[in-house]
Amino acid sequence: MSAGTDVLVIGGGAAGCMAAIAATEQGARVQLLERNAKIGRKLYITGKGRCNVTNDCTPEQVLRNVPGNGKFLYSVMDQFPPARTMEFFESIGVPLKTERGSRVFPCSDKASDIIDALLRQLRRHRVCLTEDRAVRLLLGDGRVLGAETERGERCGARCVILATGGLSYPGTGSTGDGYRMAEQAGHTVTPTAASLVPLETEGDLCQRMQGLSLRNVTLKVLNSKRKAVFQEQGELLFTHFGLSGPLVLSASAHLREFEKESYTVVIDLKPALDEQKLDARLLRELEENSNRDMSNVLSALVPRLMIPVMEQLSGIPGSTKANEVRREQRRRLLTALKGLEIPIRGKRPIAEAIVTSGGVKVKEIDPKTMESKLVKGLYFAGELLDVDAYTGGFNLQIAWATGYAAGRSAAHSALSGGEEG
């Protein structure tokens, strides 16, 4: 076994890097195990490569954007709120800006600036960066003693922080290693599922509009009882499998019961107009273009790719003259424009998800320190936990906050001989 260190961090993503930095700030000697040649592989692709670092809001607002187990994060979000995250990155040389929805990005719009700054900080604090993959925890007498790697190295440590990520984007190294090690230590791993992921739809409506992007539409999701479980205005994209885009990713986080629920997406293509005003506009278009084909009239109302779909849903052939449209056909067109219904078949695979829902059961973890209640000296941080949030920088904020708490607590425990959590 290697000589050993105070704190061994497994995983060099957002949570792991923050944990390593927080531990060294307390004076601990830290080794960071990362299976990739570079740290922060997943950070490169967050926020479309711009890295939505956090959300400029209060800790309470963060928790309101966590659909399950939000209360578990109360303490760590108090220790390291979004304001601390912003202060931290600006202090290490990354100027930030706040955009729509209070989303925070680097002024440069480059995720690489965040990763480079974290790497500089790790080196400044003399964190020992090791390119290797942890495969098994070393355990004994009810506590963690280190980890064994793929190359056969036995890394001894007084405390170990598991920050290996979930199952989303496996190409970045998130392949479930942390879940297996948590179970090895006796922890429960709740069923994992995709969250913040595109949706597959029934029928062929979306396929017929493949590649069409819509802005400023309202998307509502109804459950089998026709109760709205999500509603928001924004941007979406029709694809070969169904629906994608920011609105759809946000909606997917609310769809958690496919085994016993059915869901239908309802799209309002004209949210700025109520039904009465839109109907008045339709009447005006029909009157002003009375001798024109409806395919031409519809081009003033919807994008080109959507015209055949509207013709089908309204029952108005494109060759019909505007002055021949019957009242019931106009009503069906109005309904399609204000409430285009698309049944959802399910979510895309977890490998395409931004985050994983499910994970290490939070009741088995101390919410103040992120230490295991089952194994002394073992800590958890980031997506590995059974905590996930909606889009908007909230998931990265959870990573920074849990990483900070785990790193700080592990350092205190290691330096005091394991007498405090």
Short mmCIF file of C-alpha atoms in Angstrom, two decimals:
data_model
loop_
_atom_site.label_atom_id
_atom_site.label_comp_id
_atom_site.label_asym_id
_atom_site.label_seq_id
_atom_site.Cartn_x
_atom_site.Cartn_y
_atom_site.Cartn_z
CA MET A 1 0.00 0.00 0.00
CA SER A 2 1.19 3.51 -0.80
CA ALA A 3 2.38 5.62 2.13
CA GLY A 4 -1.06 7.10 2.47
CA THR A 5 -2.52 10.56 2.63
CA ASP A 6 -5.01 12.46 4.75
CA VAL A 7 -7.81 12.59 2.19
CA LEU A 8 -8.26 10.53 -0.98
CA VAL A 9 -10.77 12.02 -3.44
CA ILE A 10 -12.09 9.63 -6.10
CA GLY A 11 -13.36 11.50 -9.15
CA GLY A 12 -12.09 14.73 -10.72
CA GLY A 13 -15.37 16.31 -11.75
CA ALA A 14 -16.96 19.42 -10.26
CA ALA A 15 -17.65 17.87 -6.81
CA GLY A 16 -14.32 16.08 -6.60
CA CYS A 17 -12.25 19.13 -7.54
CA MET A 18 -14.10 21.30 -5.03
CA ALA A 19 -13.70 18.63 -2.32
CA ALA A 20 -9.95 18.40 -2.95
CA ILE A 21 -9.51 22.19 -2.84
CA ALA A 22 -11.64 22.55 0.32
CA ALA A 23 -9.67 19.78 2.07
CA THR A 24 -6.28 21.32 1.26
CA GLU A 25 -7.51 24.72 2.48
CA GLN A 26 -7.91 23.06 5.89
CA GLY A 27 -4.29 21.86 5.77
CA ALA A 28 -4.89 18.26 4.69
CA ARG A 29 -2.65 16.32 2.29
CA VAL A 30 -4.89 15.30 -0.62
CA GLN A 31 -4.63 12.78 -3.44
CA LEU A 32 -7.14 13.06 -6.31
CA LEU A 33 -7.77 9.93 -8.40
CA GLU A 34 -9.22 10.67 -11.86
CA ARG A 35 -9.57 7.99 -14.53
CA ASN A 36 -9.36 10.49 -17.43
CA ALA A 37 -6.19 12.24 -18.56
CA LYS A 38 -7.87 15.58 -17.77
CA ILE A 39 -10.11 16.69 -14.90
CA GLY A 40 -13.62 18.04 -15.44
CA ARG A 41 -14.49 16.15 -18.64
CA LYS A 42 -18.22 16.59 -18.07
CA LEU A 43 -17.81 20.30 -17.29
CA TYR A 44 -16.65 20.80 -20.87
CA ILE A 45 -20.12 19.92 -22.19
CA THR A 46 -22.33 21.61 -19.58
CA GLY A 47 -24.37 24.59 -20.72
CA LYS A 48 -23.62 23.75 -24.38
CA GLY A 49 -19.91 24.18 -23.69
CA ARG A 50 -20.41 27.47 -21.83
CA CYS A 51 -20.73 25.93 -18.33
CA ASN A 52 -23.74 27.14 -16.35
CA VAL A 53 -21.71 27.45 -13.13
CA THR A 54 -24.58 28.15 -10.72
CA ASN A 55 -27.78 30.14 -10.34
CA ASP A 56 -27.63 33.61 -8.77
CA CYS A 57 -30.30 32.95 -6.14
CA THR A 58 -30.75 32.21 -2.44
CA PRO A 59 -30.12 28.76 -0.90
CA GLU A 60 -33.89 28.44 -0.42
CA GLN A 61 -34.48 29.00 -4.13
CA VAL A 62 -31.95 26.28 -4.96
CA LEU A 63 -33.81 23.83 -2.74
CA ARG A 64 -37.12 24.73 -4.40
CA ASN A 65 -35.58 23.51 -7.65
CA VAL A 66 -34.73 20.09 -6.22
CA PRO A 67 -37.76 17.80 -6.74
CA GLY A 68 -36.66 15.11 -4.29
CA ASN A 69 -34.59 15.14 -1.07
CA GLY A 70 -34.09 18.90 -1.20
CA LYS A 71 -34.19 19.17 2.60
CA PHE A 72 -31.09 16.98 2.80
CA LEU A 73 -29.13 19.82 1.16
CA TYR A 74 -30.25 22.52 3.59
CA SER A 75 -27.04 22.54 5.65
CA VAL A 76 -24.50 22.29 2.81
CA MET A 77 -26.32 24.97 0.81
CA ASP A 78 -26.07 27.22 3.84
CA GLN A 79 -22.33 26.48 4.14
CA PHE A 80 -21.66 27.10 0.44
CA PRO A 81 -24.53 29.04 -1.22
CA PRO A 82 -24.52 30.31 -4.82
CA ALA A 83 -23.01 33.62 -3.65
CA ARG A 84 -19.98 31.69 -2.31
CA THR A 85 -19.67 29.78 -5.57
CA MET A 86 -19.60 33.02 -7.55
CA GLU A 87 -17.13 34.60 -5.13
CA PHE A 88 -14.90 31.51 -5.31
CA PHE A 89 -14.63 31.47 -9.12
CA GLU A 90 -14.10 35.21 -9.43
CA SER A 91 -11.37 34.98 -6.76
CA ILE A 92 -9.50 32.34 -8.80
CA GLY A 93 -9.60 34.37 -12.00
CA VAL A 94 -12.91 33.61 -13.73
CA PRO A 95 -15.11 36.71 -14.25
CA LEU A 96 -18.80 35.73 -14.29
CA LYS A 97 -22.02 37.09 -15.79
CA THR A 98 -25.70 36.46 -15.04
CA GLU A 99 -28.19 35.78 -17.82
CA ARG A 100 -31.92 35.03 -18.21
CA GLY A 101 -33.32 32.90 -15.41
CA SER A 102 -30.44 34.01 -13.12
CA ARG A 103 -28.13 31.50 -14.84
CA VAL A 104 -24.46 32.26 -14.20
CA PHE A 105 -21.77 31.71 -16.88
CA PRO A 106 -18.10 32.67 -17.36
CA CYS A 107 -17.92 36.03 -19.17
CA SER A 108 -15.84 34.26 -21.82
CA ASP A 109 -18.62 31.69 -22.48
CA LYS A 110 -15.91 29.00 -22.23
CA ALA A 111 -16.30 26.01 -19.93
CA SER A 112 -12.55 25.48 -20.35
CA ASP A 113 -11.92 28.63 -18.27
CA ILE A 114 -13.65 27.01 -15.29
CA ILE A 115 -11.66 23.78 -15.69
CA ASP A 116 -8.34 25.61 -16.14
CA ALA A 117 -8.98 27.68 -13.01
CA LEU A 118 -9.80 24.56 -10.96
CA LEU A 119 -6.64 22.85 -12.22
CA ARG A 120 -4.51 25.88 -11.30
CA GLN A 121 -6.05 25.85 -7.83
CA LEU A 122 -5.41 22.12 -7.37
CA ARG A 123 -1.77 22.60 -8.34
CA ARG A 124 -1.43 25.70 -6.18
CA HIS A 125 -2.60 23.65 -3.19
CA ARG A 126 -0.26 20.79 -4.13
CA VAL A 127 -3.03 18.23 -4.59
CA CYS A 128 -1.48 14.97 -5.84
CA LEU A 129 -3.27 14.32 -9.17
CA THR A 130 -3.20 10.65 -10.17
CA GLU A 131 -4.56 9.31 -13.46
CA ASP A 132 -6.03 5.97 -12.40
CA ARG A 133 -9.42 4.38 -11.78
CA ALA A 134 -10.51 3.31 -8.29
CA VAL A 135 -12.21 -0.09 -8.41
CA ARG A 136 -12.61 -1.07 -4.77
CA LEU A 137 -12.62 0.55 -1.33
CA LEU A 138 -10.27 -0.74 1.35
CA LEU A 139 -12.31 -1.28 4.51
CA GLY A 140 -11.62 -2.54 8.01
CA ASP A 141 -12.98 -2.21 11.55
CA GLY A 142 -15.95 -0.14 10.45
CA ARG A 143 -13.92 2.51 8.66
CA VAL A 144 -12.44 3.22 5.24
CA LEU A 145 -8.69 2.73 4.81
CA GLY A 146 -8.26 3.81 1.20
CA ALA A 147 -8.92 2.38 -2.25
CA GLU A 148 -7.48 -0.07 -4.75
CA THR A 149 -7.03 1.04 -8.36
CA GLU A 150 -7.31 -0.60 -11.76
CA ARG A 151 -3.50 -0.69 -11.96
CA GLY A 152 -3.28 -2.60 -8.70
CA GLU A 153 -2.19 0.36 -6.56
CA ARG A 154 -3.45 0.41 -2.98
CA CYS A 155 -3.89 4.07 -1.99
CA GLY A 156 -4.06 4.42 1.76
CA ALA A 157 -5.95 7.35 3.29
CA ARG A 158 -7.49 8.43 6.58
CA CYS A 159 -10.61 9.59 4.75
CA VAL A 160 -12.05 8.89 1.31
CA ILE A 161 -14.47 11.07 -0.68
CA LEU A 162 -16.47 9.35 -3.41
CA ALA A 163 -17.31 11.88 -6.17
CA THR A 164 -17.49 9.70 -9.27
CA GLY A 165 -20.67 11.11 -10.83
CA GLY A 166 -23.76 9.23 -12.00
CA LEU A 167 -24.48 7.33 -15.22
CA SER A 168 -25.10 10.23 -17.63
CA TYR A 169 -22.59 10.84 -20.44
CA PRO A 170 -20.55 7.64 -19.79
CA GLY A 171 -17.94 8.87 -22.27
CA THR A 172 -16.83 11.35 -19.60
CA GLY A 173 -16.14 8.50 -17.15
CA SER A 174 -19.52 8.35 -15.37
CA THR A 175 -20.03 4.58 -15.55
CA GLY A 176 -21.41 3.77 -12.10
CA ASP A 177 -18.13 3.00 -10.28
CA GLY A 178 -19.21 5.05 -7.27
CA TYR A 179 -22.48 3.16 -6.90
CA ARG A 180 -20.61 -0.15 -6.83
CA MET A 181 -18.14 1.10 -4.21
CA ALA A 182 -20.97 2.58 -2.11
CA GLU A 183 -22.74 -0.80 -2.15
CA GLN A 184 -19.45 -2.51 -1.23
CA ALA A 185 -19.44 -0.28 1.87
CA GLY A 186 -23.00 -1.38 2.72
CA HIS A 187 -24.86 1.63 1.33
CA THR A 188 -28.22 1.49 -0.41
CA VAL A 189 -28.36 2.79 -3.98
CA THR A 190 -31.87 3.85 -4.97
CA PRO A 191 -32.91 3.04 -8.58
CA THR A 192 -31.22 5.34 -11.09
CA ALA A 193 -32.98 7.02 -14.02
CA ALA A 194 -32.39 9.70 -16.61
CA SER A 195 -33.22 13.29 -15.72
CA LEU A 196 -32.86 16.42 -17.87
CA VAL A 197 -33.10 14.27 -20.98
CA PRO A 198 -34.93 14.42 -24.35
CA LEU A 199 -38.30 12.66 -24.66
CA GLU A 200 -39.47 9.99 -27.10
CA THR A 201 -42.97 10.50 -28.47
CA GLU A 202 -45.76 8.35 -29.91
CA GLY A 203 -46.88 8.76 -33.52
CA ASP A 204 -45.02 10.55 -36.30
CA LEU A 205 -45.86 14.25 -35.77
CA CYS A 206 -42.41 15.11 -34.38
CA GLN A 207 -40.59 13.10 -37.05
CA ARG A 208 -42.48 15.03 -39.75
CA MET A 209 -41.21 18.29 -38.23
CA GLN A 210 -37.69 16.99 -37.54
CA GLY A 211 -35.12 19.78 -37.23
CA LEU A 212 -37.70 22.48 -36.53
CA SER A 213 -36.82 24.67 -33.53
CA LEU A 214 -39.51 26.79 -31.87
CA ARG A 215 -38.93 29.76 -29.57
CA ASN A 216 -41.29 31.48 -27.16
CA VAL A 217 -43.78 28.64 -27.02
CA THR A 218 -45.42 27.33 -23.84
CA LEU A 219 -44.97 23.65 -23.09
CA LYS A 220 -47.31 21.95 -20.63
CA VAL A 221 -47.15 18.31 -19.54
CA LEU A 222 -50.36 16.58 -18.46
CA ASN A 223 -50.51 13.29 -16.55
CA SER A 224 -53.14 10.57 -17.11
CA LYS A 225 -55.64 12.56 -15.00
CA ARG A 226 -55.06 15.60 -17.24
CA LYS A 227 -53.39 17.42 -14.37
CA ALA A 228 -50.49 19.71 -15.32
CA VAL A 229 -47.19 18.50 -13.80
CA PHE A 230 -45.05 21.08 -15.65
CA GLN A 231 -45.58 24.33 -17.53
CA GLU A 232 -43.01 26.80 -18.84
CA GLN A 233 -42.29 29.07 -21.79
CA GLY A 234 -39.14 28.78 -23.88
CA GLU A 235 -37.49 26.85 -26.69
CA LEU A 236 -37.90 23.29 -27.99
CA LEU A 237 -36.75 21.15 -30.90
CA PHE A 238 -38.52 18.43 -32.92
CA THR A 239 -36.25 15.42 -33.60
CA HIS A 240 -36.31 12.00 -35.28
CA PHE A 241 -37.27 10.40 -31.94
CA GLY A 242 -39.50 13.12 -30.47
CA LEU A 243 -38.70 16.28 -28.53
CA SER A 244 -35.57 17.97 -27.23
CA GLY A 245 -34.38 21.47 -26.33
CA PRO A 246 -34.25 23.42 -23.04
CA LEU A 247 -38.00 23.29 -22.33
CA VAL A 248 -38.14 19.53 -22.84
CA LEU A 249 -35.08 18.84 -20.68
CA SER A 250 -36.64 20.86 -17.87
CA ALA A 251 -39.96 19.03 -18.27
CA SER A 252 -38.27 15.59 -18.15
CA ALA A 253 -37.16 16.16 -14.54
CA HIS A 254 -40.84 16.22 -13.54
CA LEU A 255 -41.70 12.94 -15.29
CA ARG A 256 -40.70 10.33 -12.73
CA GLU A 257 -43.46 7.71 -12.81
CA PHE A 258 -43.59 6.25 -16.31
CA GLU A 259 -44.24 2.77 -14.91
CA LYS A 260 -47.62 3.89 -13.52
CA GLU A 261 -48.34 7.16 -15.35
CA SER A 262 -48.84 8.31 -18.93
CA TYR A 263 -47.85 11.80 -20.02
CA THR A 264 -48.92 14.12 -22.84
CA VAL A 265 -47.08 17.24 -23.98
CA VAL A 266 -49.31 20.17 -24.93
CA ILE A 267 -47.65 22.98 -26.90
CA ASP A 268 -49.17 26.47 -27.12
CA LEU A 269 -47.68 27.89 -30.31
CA LYS A 270 -49.18 31.34 -29.72
CA PRO A 271 -48.88 32.02 -25.95
CA ALA A 272 -49.04 35.80 -26.44
CA LEU A 273 -52.64 35.53 -27.72
CA ASP A 274 -55.58 34.07 -25.85
CA GLU A 275 -58.08 31.94 -27.80
CA GLN A 276 -60.42 34.85 -28.50
CA LYS A 277 -57.66 37.10 -29.90
CA LEU A 278 -56.15 34.26 -31.94
CA ASP A 279 -59.56 33.37 -33.36
CA ALA A 280 -60.03 37.02 -34.36
CA ARG A 281 -56.66 36.90 -36.12
CA LEU A 282 -57.62 33.69 -37.95
CA LEU A 283 -60.85 35.30 -39.16
CA ARG A 284 -58.90 38.32 -40.37
CA GLU A 285 -56.34 36.14 -42.23
CA LEU A 286 -59.15 34.15 -43.87
CA GLU A 287 -60.99 37.31 -44.97
CA GLU A 288 -57.89 39.11 -46.26
CA ASN A 289 -56.74 36.04 -48.20
CA SER A 290 -60.17 34.71 -49.20
CA ASN A 291 -59.10 33.45 -52.66
CA ARG A 292 -55.74 32.00 -51.62
CA ASP A 293 -54.99 28.35 -50.82
CA MET A 294 -54.89 27.50 -47.10
CA SER A 295 -51.31 26.24 -47.43
CA ASN A 296 -50.34 29.87 -48.21
CA VAL A 297 -52.50 31.29 -45.41
CA LEU A 298 -50.94 28.88 -42.89
CA SER A 299 -47.44 30.04 -43.86
CA ALA A 300 -48.23 33.34 -42.12
CA LEU A 301 -49.12 31.46 -38.92
CA VAL A 302 -46.63 28.58 -38.55
CA PRO A 303 -43.18 27.54 -39.87
CA ARG A 304 -43.06 25.71 -43.22
CA LEU A 305 -42.38 22.26 -41.72
CA MET A 306 -45.47 22.57 -39.56
CA ILE A 307 -47.95 23.39 -42.36
CA PRO A 308 -48.74 19.74 -43.34
CA VAL A 309 -49.27 18.87 -39.67
CA MET A 310 -51.70 21.77 -39.20
CA GLU A 311 -53.55 20.77 -42.38
CA GLN A 312 -53.96 17.25 -40.98
CA LEU A 313 -55.03 18.28 -37.46
CA SER A 314 -57.52 20.89 -38.68
CA GLY A 315 -58.91 18.72 -41.47
CA ILE A 316 -58.27 21.53 -43.97
CA PRO A 317 -56.56 20.34 -47.20
CA GLY A 318 -53.85 22.75 -48.31
CA SER A 319 -55.61 23.34 -51.65
CA THR A 320 -58.78 24.59 -49.89
CA LYS A 321 -59.51 28.27 -50.55
CA ALA A 322 -59.62 30.44 -47.41
CA ASN A 323 -63.23 31.43 -48.10
CA GLU A 324 -64.24 27.74 -48.12
CA VAL A 325 -63.01 26.99 -44.57
CA ARG A 326 -65.91 25.94 -42.36
CA ARG A 327 -66.34 27.11 -38.77
CA GLU A 328 -65.58 23.68 -37.23
CA GLN A 329 -62.37 23.47 -39.30
CA ARG A 330 -61.32 26.89 -38.04
CA ARG A 331 -62.03 25.73 -34.46
CA ARG A 332 -59.87 22.64 -34.95
CA LEU A 333 -57.06 24.83 -36.31
CA LEU A 334 -57.40 27.13 -33.30
CA THR A 335 -57.20 24.11 -30.96
CA ALA A 336 -54.05 22.81 -32.71
CA LEU A 337 -52.35 26.21 -32.50
CA LYS A 338 -53.18 26.72 -28.81
CA GLY A 339 -52.80 23.10 -27.70
CA LEU A 340 -50.78 20.83 -29.99
CA GLU A 341 -50.97 17.47 -28.16
CA ILE A 342 -48.18 14.89 -28.42
CA PRO A 343 -48.25 11.67 -26.30
CA ILE A 344 -44.94 10.78 -24.64
CA ARG A 345 -43.61 7.22 -24.90
CA GLY A 346 -40.71 7.67 -22.47
CA LYS A 347 -37.29 9.21 -21.90
CA ARG A 348 -34.18 8.80 -24.01
CA PRO A 349 -31.45 6.51 -22.55
CA ILE A 350 -29.65 7.60 -19.38
CA ALA A 351 -26.41 7.91 -21.38
CA GLU A 352 -27.97 10.96 -23.10
CA ALA A 353 -29.15 12.59 -19.85
CA ILE A 354 -27.53 15.66 -18.35
CA VAL A 355 -27.92 14.25 -14.84
CA THR A 356 -28.87 11.00 -13.11
CA SER A 357 -31.74 10.82 -10.67
CA GLY A 358 -31.48 8.22 -7.91
CA GLY A 359 -28.21 7.21 -6.25
CA VAL A 360 -26.75 6.72 -2.79
CA LYS A 361 -29.55 6.91 -0.22
CA VAL A 362 -29.29 10.24 1.62
CA LYS A 363 -30.71 8.88 4.91
CA GLU A 364 -27.43 6.95 5.26
CA ILE A 365 -25.35 10.16 5.03
CA ASP A 366 -24.81 12.97 7.55
CA PRO A 367 -26.33 16.06 5.86
CA LYS A 368 -23.92 18.48 7.59
CA THR A 369 -20.66 16.71 6.74
CA MET A 370 -21.54 14.32 3.85
CA GLU A 371 -19.96 11.50 5.91
CA SER A 372 -21.35 7.98 5.74
CA LYS A 373 -23.37 6.94 8.79
CA LEU A 374 -22.26 3.36 8.14
CA VAL A 375 -18.50 3.62 7.52
CA LYS A 376 -16.22 6.02 9.40
CA GLY A 377 -14.15 8.31 7.19
CA LEU A 378 -16.16 7.71 3.99
CA TYR A 379 -17.75 10.78 2.39
CA PHE A 380 -19.94 11.42 -0.66
CA ALA A 381 -20.36 14.39 -3.00
CA GLY A 382 -22.09 15.35 -6.23
CA GLU A 383 -24.28 13.42 -8.64
CA LEU A 384 -23.57 10.12 -6.89
CA LEU A 385 -26.09 11.17 -4.23
CA ASP A 386 -29.84 10.59 -4.61
CA VAL A 387 -30.37 14.31 -5.26
CA ASP A 388 -30.96 16.04 -8.59
CA ALA A 389 -32.38 19.39 -9.66
CA TYR A 390 -33.99 21.16 -12.59
CA THR A 391 -31.97 23.02 -15.23
CA GLY A 392 -30.49 26.43 -14.52
CA GLY A 393 -27.15 25.78 -12.79
CA PHE A 394 -28.72 24.07 -9.78
CA ASN A 395 -27.08 20.68 -10.32
CA LEU A 396 -23.60 22.20 -10.47
CA GLN A 397 -24.41 24.25 -7.38
CA ILE A 398 -25.21 20.97 -5.59
CA ALA A 399 -21.85 19.58 -6.75
CA TRP A 400 -19.90 22.61 -5.45
CA ALA A 401 -21.76 22.69 -2.11
CA THR A 402 -21.58 18.95 -1.34
CA GLY A 403 -17.96 18.85 -2.51
CA TYR A 404 -17.03 21.77 -0.25
CA ALA A 405 -18.76 20.25 2.79
CA ALA A 406 -17.25 16.80 2.19
CA GLY A 407 -13.73 18.16 1.65
CA ARG A 408 -13.78 20.43 4.67
CA SER A 409 -15.27 17.74 6.94
CA ALA A 410 -12.95 15.00 5.73
CA ALA A 411 -9.93 17.22 6.35
CA HIS A 412 -11.07 18.01 9.91
CA SER A 413 -11.64 14.33 10.61
CA ALA A 414 -8.31 13.22 9.11
CA LEU A 415 -6.29 15.88 10.94
CA SER A 416 -7.98 15.18 14.29
CA GLY A 417 -7.38 11.46 14.01
CA GLY A 418 -10.98 10.69 13.05
CA GLU A 419 -12.48 12.09 16.22
CA GLU A 420 -14.81 14.57 14.48
CA GLY A 421 -17.07 14.37 11.40
#
